[in-house]
Amino acid sequence: RTIGDRIGEAKASGNLGNTLKILGQFDEAVVCCQRHLDISREQGDKVGEARALYNIGNVYHAKGKHLSWNMAQDPGYLPQEVKDTLQKASEYYERNLSLVKELGDRAAQGRAYGNLGNTQYLLGNFSEAIAFHKERLAIAKEFGDKAAERRAYSNLGNAHIFLGRFDISADYYKKTLQLSRQLKDQAVEAQACYSLGNTCTLLQDYEKAIEYHLRHLVIAQELGDR
């Protein structure tokens, strides 16, 4: 501010916003991220504007998750305040998405699709969540981003469960399992086995369910995860 560096002030405000988000000070975080957004617009900095929109989406997303942690409910069954907060997150992600499309930034589009999928899932809009996660999956494959691909499969599996499409869920969870082994991520492998065990139970394939739950148990013991 002293040297009149507006772009620098915008970036610093954005960083402050992100830090306050991590500290759980969501309302202050929004104010800082909004300043980042306002200055970026004033300076005609499209990249900064896109980043600020994404960051504000993240703050509302984190706030929505934080508010809903106190209530262990299924996605979709949320108090109004949580719904409104997640809806705001979704709106900012949408605005970010249209701007990064304009800028031709595919990686940023992938991130926006993934977060839109997650917010719609929490809001109980499972069909919309699936559409967004499929877009996320396509971009992850485009970039050869195995970790993002794995997350997309997992999210697609979760959303299909709530639509009662257990067989489709099982297919996605199997892909998650395959990739977690490729990535040598045992915690995620355990999680995939757990999801597959539950899905096989829903499909009444109890033998398979037992197999997956035993695998989950073995990994949990190996990792010393009580």
Coordinates of C-alpha atoms in Angstrom, one line a residue:
R1 CA 0.0 0.0 0.0
T2 CA 2.8 2.4 0.9
I3 CA 4.4 2.1 -2.5
G4 CA 1.1 2.0 -4.3
D5 CA 1.6 -1.5 -5.7
R6 CA -2.1 -2.5 -6.2
I7 CA -1.4 -6.0 -7.7
G8 CA 0.9 -6.7 -4.7
E9 CA -1.8 -5.6 -2.3
A10 CA -4.3 -7.8 -4.1
K11 CA -2.0 -10.9 -3.8
A12 CA -1.2 -10.1 -0.2
S13 CA -5.0 -9.8 0.6
G14 CA -5.6 -13.2 -1.1
N15 CA -2.8 -14.8 0.9
L16 CA -4.2 -13.4 4.1
G17 CA -7.7 -14.7 3.2
N18 CA -6.3 -18.2 2.6
T19 CA -4.5 -18.1 5.9
L20 CA -7.5 -16.9 7.8
K21 CA -9.6 -19.7 6.2
I22 CA -7.1 -22.3 7.6
L23 CA -7.5 -20.6 11.0
G24 CA -11.3 -21.0 10.7
Q25 CA -11.9 -17.3 10.7
F26 CA -14.2 -17.5 7.7
D27 CA -15.9 -14.1 7.7
E28 CA -12.6 -12.2 7.9
A29 CA -11.2 -14.5 5.2
V30 CA -14.1 -13.5 2.9
V31 CA -13.3 -9.8 3.4
C32 CA -9.7 -10.3 2.4
C33 CA -10.5 -12.5 -0.6
Q34 CA -13.1 -9.9 -1.7
R35 CA -10.4 -7.2 -1.6
H36 CA -8.2 -9.5 -3.8
L37 CA -11.2 -9.8 -6.2
D38 CA -12.0 -6.0 -6.2
I39 CA -8.4 -4.9 -6.8
S40 CA -7.9 -7.6 -9.5
R41 CA -11.0 -6.3 -11.3
E42 CA -10.0 -2.7 -11.0
Q43 CA -6.5 -3.6 -12.5
G44 CA -8.1 -5.7 -15.2
D45 CA -6.1 -8.7 -13.9
K46 CA -8.2 -11.7 -15.2
V47 CA -5.9 -14.3 -13.7
G48 CA -6.0 -12.6 -10.3
E49 CA -9.8 -12.3 -10.6
A50 CA -10.1 -16.0 -11.3
R51 CA -7.9 -16.9 -8.4
A52 CA -9.9 -14.6 -6.1
L53 CA -13.2 -16.2 -7.1
Y54 CA -11.8 -19.6 -6.5
N55 CA -10.5 -18.6 -3.1
I56 CA -13.8 -17.2 -2.0
G57 CA -15.5 -20.4 -3.2
N58 CA -13.0 -22.3 -1.0
V59 CA -13.7 -20.2 2.1
Y60 CA -17.5 -20.8 1.8
H61 CA -16.8 -24.5 1.0
A62 CA -14.6 -24.8 4.2
K63 CA -17.2 -22.8 6.3
G64 CA -20.0 -25.1 5.0
K65 CA -18.1 -28.2 5.8
H66 CA -17.1 -26.8 9.2
L67 CA -20.7 -26.0 10.1
S68 CA -21.9 -29.4 9.0
W69 CA -19.3 -31.4 10.9
N70 CA -21.2 -30.7 14.1
M71 CA -24.1 -32.6 12.6
A72 CA -23.4 -36.1 11.3
Q73 CA -26.1 -36.1 8.6
D74 CA -26.2 -37.6 5.2
P75 CA -25.5 -35.2 2.3
G76 CA -28.5 -33.2 1.4
Y77 CA -30.1 -33.1 4.9
L78 CA -28.6 -29.8 6.0
P79 CA -29.7 -26.8 8.0
Q80 CA -30.5 -23.7 6.0
E81 CA -27.4 -21.9 7.1
V82 CA -25.2 -24.7 5.8
K83 CA -27.1 -24.9 2.5
D84 CA -26.8 -21.2 1.9
T85 CA -23.1 -21.3 2.6
L86 CA -22.5 -24.2 0.2
Q87 CA -24.7 -22.6 -2.4
K88 CA -22.5 -19.5 -2.2
A89 CA -19.4 -21.7 -2.6
S90 CA -21.0 -23.2 -5.7
E91 CA -21.8 -19.8 -7.2
Y92 CA -18.2 -18.6 -6.8
Y93 CA -16.8 -21.8 -8.3
E94 CA -19.2 -21.4 -11.2
R95 CA -18.0 -17.8 -11.8
N96 CA -14.4 -19.0 -11.5
L97 CA -15.1 -21.8 -14.0
S98 CA -16.5 -19.5 -16.7
L99 CA -13.5 -17.2 -16.3
V100 CA -10.9 -19.9 -16.5
K101 CA -12.7 -21.3 -19.6
E102 CA -12.3 -17.8 -21.1
L103 CA -8.6 -17.9 -20.2
G104 CA -8.3 -21.4 -21.6
D105 CA -6.7 -22.7 -18.3
R106 CA -7.6 -26.4 -18.4
A107 CA -5.9 -27.3 -15.0
A108 CA -7.9 -24.6 -13.2
Q109 CA -11.1 -25.9 -14.9
G110 CA -10.3 -29.3 -13.5
R111 CA -10.0 -27.9 -10.0
A112 CA -13.3 -25.9 -10.4
Y113 CA -15.2 -29.0 -11.6
G114 CA -13.9 -31.1 -8.7
N115 CA -15.0 -28.5 -6.2
L116 CA -18.4 -28.0 -7.8
G117 CA -18.9 -31.8 -7.7
N118 CA -18.0 -31.8 -4.0
T119 CA -20.3 -28.9 -3.1
Q120 CA -23.2 -30.3 -5.1
Y121 CA -22.7 -33.7 -3.4
L122 CA -22.9 -32.1 0.0
L123 CA -26.1 -30.2 -1.1
G124 CA -27.6 -33.6 -2.0
N125 CA -27.7 -32.8 -5.8
F126 CA -26.1 -36.1 -6.8
S127 CA -26.8 -36.1 -10.5
E128 CA -25.2 -32.6 -10.8
A129 CA -22.3 -33.8 -8.7
I130 CA -21.8 -36.8 -11.1
A131 CA -21.8 -34.5 -14.1
F132 CA -19.1 -32.3 -12.6
H133 CA -17.0 -35.2 -11.4
K134 CA -17.1 -36.7 -14.9
E135 CA -15.7 -33.4 -16.2
R136 CA -13.0 -33.5 -13.5
L137 CA -12.2 -37.1 -14.5
A138 CA -11.7 -36.2 -18.1
I139 CA -9.3 -33.3 -17.3
A140 CA -7.4 -35.5 -14.8
K141 CA -6.9 -38.1 -17.6
E142 CA -5.9 -35.4 -20.0
F143 CA -3.1 -34.3 -17.7
G144 CA -2.2 -37.8 -16.6
D145 CA -2.9 -36.7 -13.0
K146 CA -3.4 -40.0 -11.3
A147 CA -4.2 -38.6 -7.9
A148 CA -7.0 -36.4 -9.2
E149 CA -8.3 -39.3 -11.3
R150 CA -8.4 -41.5 -8.2
R151 CA -10.3 -38.8 -6.3
A152 CA -12.8 -38.4 -9.1
Y153 CA -13.5 -42.2 -9.2
S154 CA -14.0 -42.2 -5.5
N155 CA -16.4 -39.2 -5.6
L156 CA -18.3 -40.7 -8.5
G157 CA -18.7 -43.9 -6.5
N158 CA -20.0 -42.0 -3.5
A159 CA -22.5 -40.0 -5.5
H160 CA -23.9 -43.1 -7.3
I161 CA -24.5 -44.8 -3.9
F162 CA -27.0 -42.1 -3.0
L163 CA -28.8 -42.7 -6.3
G164 CA -29.1 -46.4 -5.5
R165 CA -26.8 -47.4 -8.4
F166 CA -24.7 -49.7 -6.3
D167 CA -23.2 -51.7 -9.3
I168 CA -21.9 -48.5 -10.9
S169 CA -20.5 -47.4 -7.5
A170 CA -18.7 -50.7 -7.2
D171 CA -17.1 -50.2 -10.7
Y172 CA -15.8 -46.8 -9.7
Y173 CA -14.6 -48.0 -6.3
K174 CA -12.7 -50.8 -8.1
K175 CA -11.0 -48.2 -10.3
T176 CA -10.2 -46.2 -7.1
L177 CA -8.6 -49.4 -5.6
Q178 CA -6.6 -50.1 -8.7
L179 CA -5.2 -46.5 -8.8
S180 CA -4.5 -46.4 -5.1
R181 CA -2.3 -49.5 -5.5
Q182 CA -0.6 -47.9 -8.5
L183 CA 0.1 -44.8 -6.4
K184 CA 1.2 -47.0 -3.4
D185 CA -1.2 -45.2 -1.1
Q186 CA -2.2 -47.7 1.5
A187 CA -4.6 -45.4 3.5
V188 CA -6.6 -44.8 0.3
E189 CA -6.4 -48.4 -0.6
A190 CA -8.0 -49.3 2.8
Q191 CA -10.7 -46.6 2.2
A192 CA -11.5 -48.1 -1.2
C193 CA -11.7 -51.6 0.3
Y194 CA -14.0 -50.3 3.0
S195 CA -16.3 -48.6 0.4
L196 CA -16.3 -51.8 -1.7
G197 CA -17.1 -53.9 1.3
N198 CA -20.1 -51.7 2.1
T199 CA -21.2 -51.6 -1.6
C200 CA -21.0 -55.4 -1.9
T201 CA -23.1 -55.7 1.2
L202 CA -25.7 -53.5 -0.5
L203 CA -25.5 -55.7 -3.6
Q204 CA -25.9 -58.7 -1.2
D205 CA -22.6 -60.2 -2.4
Y206 CA -21.6 -61.1 1.2
E207 CA -18.6 -63.3 0.3
K208 CA -17.0 -60.4 -1.6
A209 CA -17.9 -57.9 1.1
I210 CA -16.1 -60.0 3.7
E211 CA -13.0 -60.2 1.4
Y212 CA -12.9 -56.4 1.1
H213 CA -13.5 -55.8 4.8
L214 CA -10.7 -58.2 5.7
R215 CA -8.3 -56.4 3.4
H216 CA -9.3 -53.1 5.0
L217 CA -8.7 -54.6 8.4
V218 CA -5.2 -55.9 7.4
I219 CA -4.1 -52.5 6.1
A220 CA -5.5 -50.7 9.1
Q221 CA -3.5 -53.1 11.4
E222 CA -0.4 -52.6 9.2
L223 CA -0.7 -48.8 9.5
G224 CA -1.4 -49.0 13.2
D225 CA -4.6 -47.1 12.6
R226 CA -6.8 -47.8 15.7

